[in-house]
PDB file of C-alpha atoms in Angstrom:
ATOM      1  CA  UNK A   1       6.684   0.286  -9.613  1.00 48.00           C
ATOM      2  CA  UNK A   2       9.020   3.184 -10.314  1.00 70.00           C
ATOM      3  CA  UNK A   3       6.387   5.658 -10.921  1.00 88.00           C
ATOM      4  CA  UNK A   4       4.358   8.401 -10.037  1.00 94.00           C
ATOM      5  CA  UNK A   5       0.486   7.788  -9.349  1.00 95.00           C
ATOM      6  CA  UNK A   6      -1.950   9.115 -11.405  1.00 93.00           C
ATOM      7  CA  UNK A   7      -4.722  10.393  -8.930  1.00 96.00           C
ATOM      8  CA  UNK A   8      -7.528  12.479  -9.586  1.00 96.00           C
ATOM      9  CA  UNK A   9      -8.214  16.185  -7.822  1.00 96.00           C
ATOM     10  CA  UNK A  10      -8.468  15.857  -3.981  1.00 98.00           C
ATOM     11  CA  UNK A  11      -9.826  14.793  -1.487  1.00 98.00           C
ATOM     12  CA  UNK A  12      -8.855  11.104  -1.691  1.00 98.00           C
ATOM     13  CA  UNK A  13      -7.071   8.933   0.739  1.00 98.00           C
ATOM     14  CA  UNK A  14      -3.633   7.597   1.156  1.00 98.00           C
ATOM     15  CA  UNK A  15      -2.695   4.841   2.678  1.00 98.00           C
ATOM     16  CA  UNK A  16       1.039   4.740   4.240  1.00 98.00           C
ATOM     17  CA  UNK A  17       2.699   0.910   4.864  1.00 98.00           C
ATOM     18  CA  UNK A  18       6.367   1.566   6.548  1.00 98.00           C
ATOM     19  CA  UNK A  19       7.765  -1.327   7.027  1.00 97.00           C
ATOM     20  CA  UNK A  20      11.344  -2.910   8.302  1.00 96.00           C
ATOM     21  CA  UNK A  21      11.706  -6.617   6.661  1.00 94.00           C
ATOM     22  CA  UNK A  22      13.010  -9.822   8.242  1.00 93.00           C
ATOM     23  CA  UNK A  23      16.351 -11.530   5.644  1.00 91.00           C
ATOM     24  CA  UNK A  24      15.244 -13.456   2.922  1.00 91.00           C
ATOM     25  CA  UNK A  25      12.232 -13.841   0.518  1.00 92.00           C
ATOM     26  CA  UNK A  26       9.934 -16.058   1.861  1.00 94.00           C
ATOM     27  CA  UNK A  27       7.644 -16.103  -0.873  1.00 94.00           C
ATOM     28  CA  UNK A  28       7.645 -11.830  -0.510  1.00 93.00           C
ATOM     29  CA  UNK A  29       8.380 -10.849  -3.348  1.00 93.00           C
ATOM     30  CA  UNK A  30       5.571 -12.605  -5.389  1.00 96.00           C
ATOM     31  CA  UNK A  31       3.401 -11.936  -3.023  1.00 95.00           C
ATOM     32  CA  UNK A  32       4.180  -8.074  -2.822  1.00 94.00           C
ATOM     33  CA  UNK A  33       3.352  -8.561  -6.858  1.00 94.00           C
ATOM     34  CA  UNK A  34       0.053 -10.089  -6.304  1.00 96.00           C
ATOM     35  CA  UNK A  35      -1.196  -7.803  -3.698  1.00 96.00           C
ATOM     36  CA  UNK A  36      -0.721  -4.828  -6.542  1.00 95.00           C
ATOM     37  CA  UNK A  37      -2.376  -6.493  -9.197  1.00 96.00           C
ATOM     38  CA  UNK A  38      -5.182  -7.269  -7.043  1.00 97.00           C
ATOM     39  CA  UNK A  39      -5.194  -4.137  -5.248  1.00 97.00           C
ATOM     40  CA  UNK A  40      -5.509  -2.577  -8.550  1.00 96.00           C
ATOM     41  CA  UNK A  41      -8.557  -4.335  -9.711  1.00 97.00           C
ATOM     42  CA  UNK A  42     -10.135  -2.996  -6.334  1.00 98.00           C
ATOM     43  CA  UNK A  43     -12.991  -0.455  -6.427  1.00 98.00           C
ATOM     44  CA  UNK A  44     -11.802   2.748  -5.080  1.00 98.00           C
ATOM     45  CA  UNK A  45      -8.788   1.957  -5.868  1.00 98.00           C
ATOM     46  CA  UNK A  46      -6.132   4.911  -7.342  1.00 98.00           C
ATOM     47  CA  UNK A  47      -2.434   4.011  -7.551  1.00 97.00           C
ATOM     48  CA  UNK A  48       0.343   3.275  -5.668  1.00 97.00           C
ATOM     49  CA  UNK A  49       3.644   4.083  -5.316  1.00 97.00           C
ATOM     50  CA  UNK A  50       6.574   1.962  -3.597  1.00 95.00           C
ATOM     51  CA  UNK A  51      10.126   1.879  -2.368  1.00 94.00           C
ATOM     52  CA  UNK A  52      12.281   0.130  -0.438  1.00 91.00           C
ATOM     53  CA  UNK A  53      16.173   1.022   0.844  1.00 93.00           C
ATOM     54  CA  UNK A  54      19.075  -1.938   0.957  1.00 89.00           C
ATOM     55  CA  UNK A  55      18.573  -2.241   4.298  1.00 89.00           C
ATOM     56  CA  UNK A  56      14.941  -3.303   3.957  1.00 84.00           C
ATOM     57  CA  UNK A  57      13.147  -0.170   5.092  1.00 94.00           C
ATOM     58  CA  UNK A  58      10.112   0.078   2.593  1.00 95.00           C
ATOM     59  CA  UNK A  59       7.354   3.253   2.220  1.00 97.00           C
ATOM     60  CA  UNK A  60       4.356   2.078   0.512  1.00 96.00           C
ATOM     61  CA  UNK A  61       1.245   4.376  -0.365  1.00 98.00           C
ATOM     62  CA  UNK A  62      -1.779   3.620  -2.224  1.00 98.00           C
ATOM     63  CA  UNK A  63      -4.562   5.509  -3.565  1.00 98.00           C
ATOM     64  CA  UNK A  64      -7.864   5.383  -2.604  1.00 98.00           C
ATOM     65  CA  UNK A  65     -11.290   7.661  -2.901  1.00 98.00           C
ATOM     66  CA  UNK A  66     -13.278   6.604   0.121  1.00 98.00           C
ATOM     67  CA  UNK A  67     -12.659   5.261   3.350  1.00 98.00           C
ATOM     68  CA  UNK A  68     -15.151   1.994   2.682  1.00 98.00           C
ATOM     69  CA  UNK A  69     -12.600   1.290   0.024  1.00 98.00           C
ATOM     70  CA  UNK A  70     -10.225   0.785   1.968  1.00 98.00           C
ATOM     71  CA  UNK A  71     -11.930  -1.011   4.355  1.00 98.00           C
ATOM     72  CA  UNK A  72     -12.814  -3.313   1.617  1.00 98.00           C
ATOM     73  CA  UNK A  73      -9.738  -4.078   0.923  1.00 97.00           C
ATOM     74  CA  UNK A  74      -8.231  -4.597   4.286  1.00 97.00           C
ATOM     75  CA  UNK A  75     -11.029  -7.148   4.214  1.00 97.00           C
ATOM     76  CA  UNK A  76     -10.128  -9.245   1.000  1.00 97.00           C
ATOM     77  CA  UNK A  77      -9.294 -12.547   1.768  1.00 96.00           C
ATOM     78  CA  UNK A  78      -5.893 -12.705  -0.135  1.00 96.00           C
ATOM     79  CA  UNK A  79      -5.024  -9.976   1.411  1.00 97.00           C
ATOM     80  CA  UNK A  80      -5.614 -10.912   4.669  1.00 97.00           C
ATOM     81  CA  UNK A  81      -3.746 -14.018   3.937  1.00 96.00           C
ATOM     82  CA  UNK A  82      -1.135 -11.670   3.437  1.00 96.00           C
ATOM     83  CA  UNK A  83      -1.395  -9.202   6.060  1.00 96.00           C
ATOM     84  CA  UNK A  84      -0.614 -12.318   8.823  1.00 96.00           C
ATOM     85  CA  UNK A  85       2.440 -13.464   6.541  1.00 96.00           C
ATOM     86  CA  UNK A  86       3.364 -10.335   6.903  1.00 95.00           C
ATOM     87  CA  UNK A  87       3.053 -10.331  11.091  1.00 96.00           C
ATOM     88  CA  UNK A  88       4.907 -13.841  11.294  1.00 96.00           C
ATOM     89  CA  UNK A  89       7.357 -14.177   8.142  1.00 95.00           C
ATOM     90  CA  UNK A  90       8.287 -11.199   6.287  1.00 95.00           C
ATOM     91  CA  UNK A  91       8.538  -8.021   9.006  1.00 96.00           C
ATOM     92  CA  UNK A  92      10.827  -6.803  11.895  1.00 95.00           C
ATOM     93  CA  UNK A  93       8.102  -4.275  12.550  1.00 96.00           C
ATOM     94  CA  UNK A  94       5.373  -1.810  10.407  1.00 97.00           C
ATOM     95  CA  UNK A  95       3.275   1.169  10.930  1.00 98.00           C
ATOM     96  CA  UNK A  96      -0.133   1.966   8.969  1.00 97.00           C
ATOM     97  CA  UNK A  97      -1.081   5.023   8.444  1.00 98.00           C
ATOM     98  CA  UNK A  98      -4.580   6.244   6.809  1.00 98.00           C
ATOM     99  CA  UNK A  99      -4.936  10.111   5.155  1.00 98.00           C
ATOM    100  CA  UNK A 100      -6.847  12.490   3.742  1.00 98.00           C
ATOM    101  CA  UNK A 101      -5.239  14.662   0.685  1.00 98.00           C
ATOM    102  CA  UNK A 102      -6.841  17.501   0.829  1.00 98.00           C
ATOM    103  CA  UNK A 103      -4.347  19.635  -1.917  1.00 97.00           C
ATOM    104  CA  UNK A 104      -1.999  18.129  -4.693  1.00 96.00           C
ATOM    105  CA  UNK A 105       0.241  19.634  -6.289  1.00 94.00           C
ATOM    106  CA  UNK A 106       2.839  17.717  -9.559  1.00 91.00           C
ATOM    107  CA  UNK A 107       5.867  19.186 -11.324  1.00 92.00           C
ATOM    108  CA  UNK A 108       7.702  17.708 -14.459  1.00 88.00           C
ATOM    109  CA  UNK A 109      10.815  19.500 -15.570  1.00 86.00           C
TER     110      UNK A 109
END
């Protein structure tokens, strides 16, 4: 992804994936792919922005501008496809985390 997300004035929501991977692919990396296409053709959907350390520690956050949104996506059907991949092939452990940004603030030097 390598970039910063576009979102509008606050409030809005972010959603915060940590997550410790398990060795290997698996079929991860495409997947990872998919799920931010899709994700992105979402209603209520914002941006996202994504990194992950050589050790596999990853910090994911999308955007979103309601809470049924969200809930709509946690719901898709791909992605739940993905979300139990995710429980038996792909992670050592995760956290989920859901926001409210209530101030915003951007600099470019």
């Amino acid at each position: 992804m390598g970039e910063i997300a576009k979102t509008p004035q606050p409030p809005y929501y972010a959603v915060i994936f940590t997550s410790e991977r398990t060795a290997g692919d698996k079929g991860y990396g495409r997947m990872a792919d998919l799920m931010v296409e899709l994700a992105s053709q979402q209603p209520g959907f914002l941006g996202v922005e994504s990194a992950r350390d050589a050790d596999g520690l990853g910090i994911t956050v999308s955007y979103w501008d309601s809470l049924e949104a969200i809930r709509a996506w946690r719901e898709h059907a791909l992605h739940k496809t993905a979300q139990e991949k995710g429980r038996t092939d792909w992670y050592e452990r995760y956290a989920l985390r859901v926001s409210k940004v209530e101030r915003d603030a951007f600099f470019e030097m």
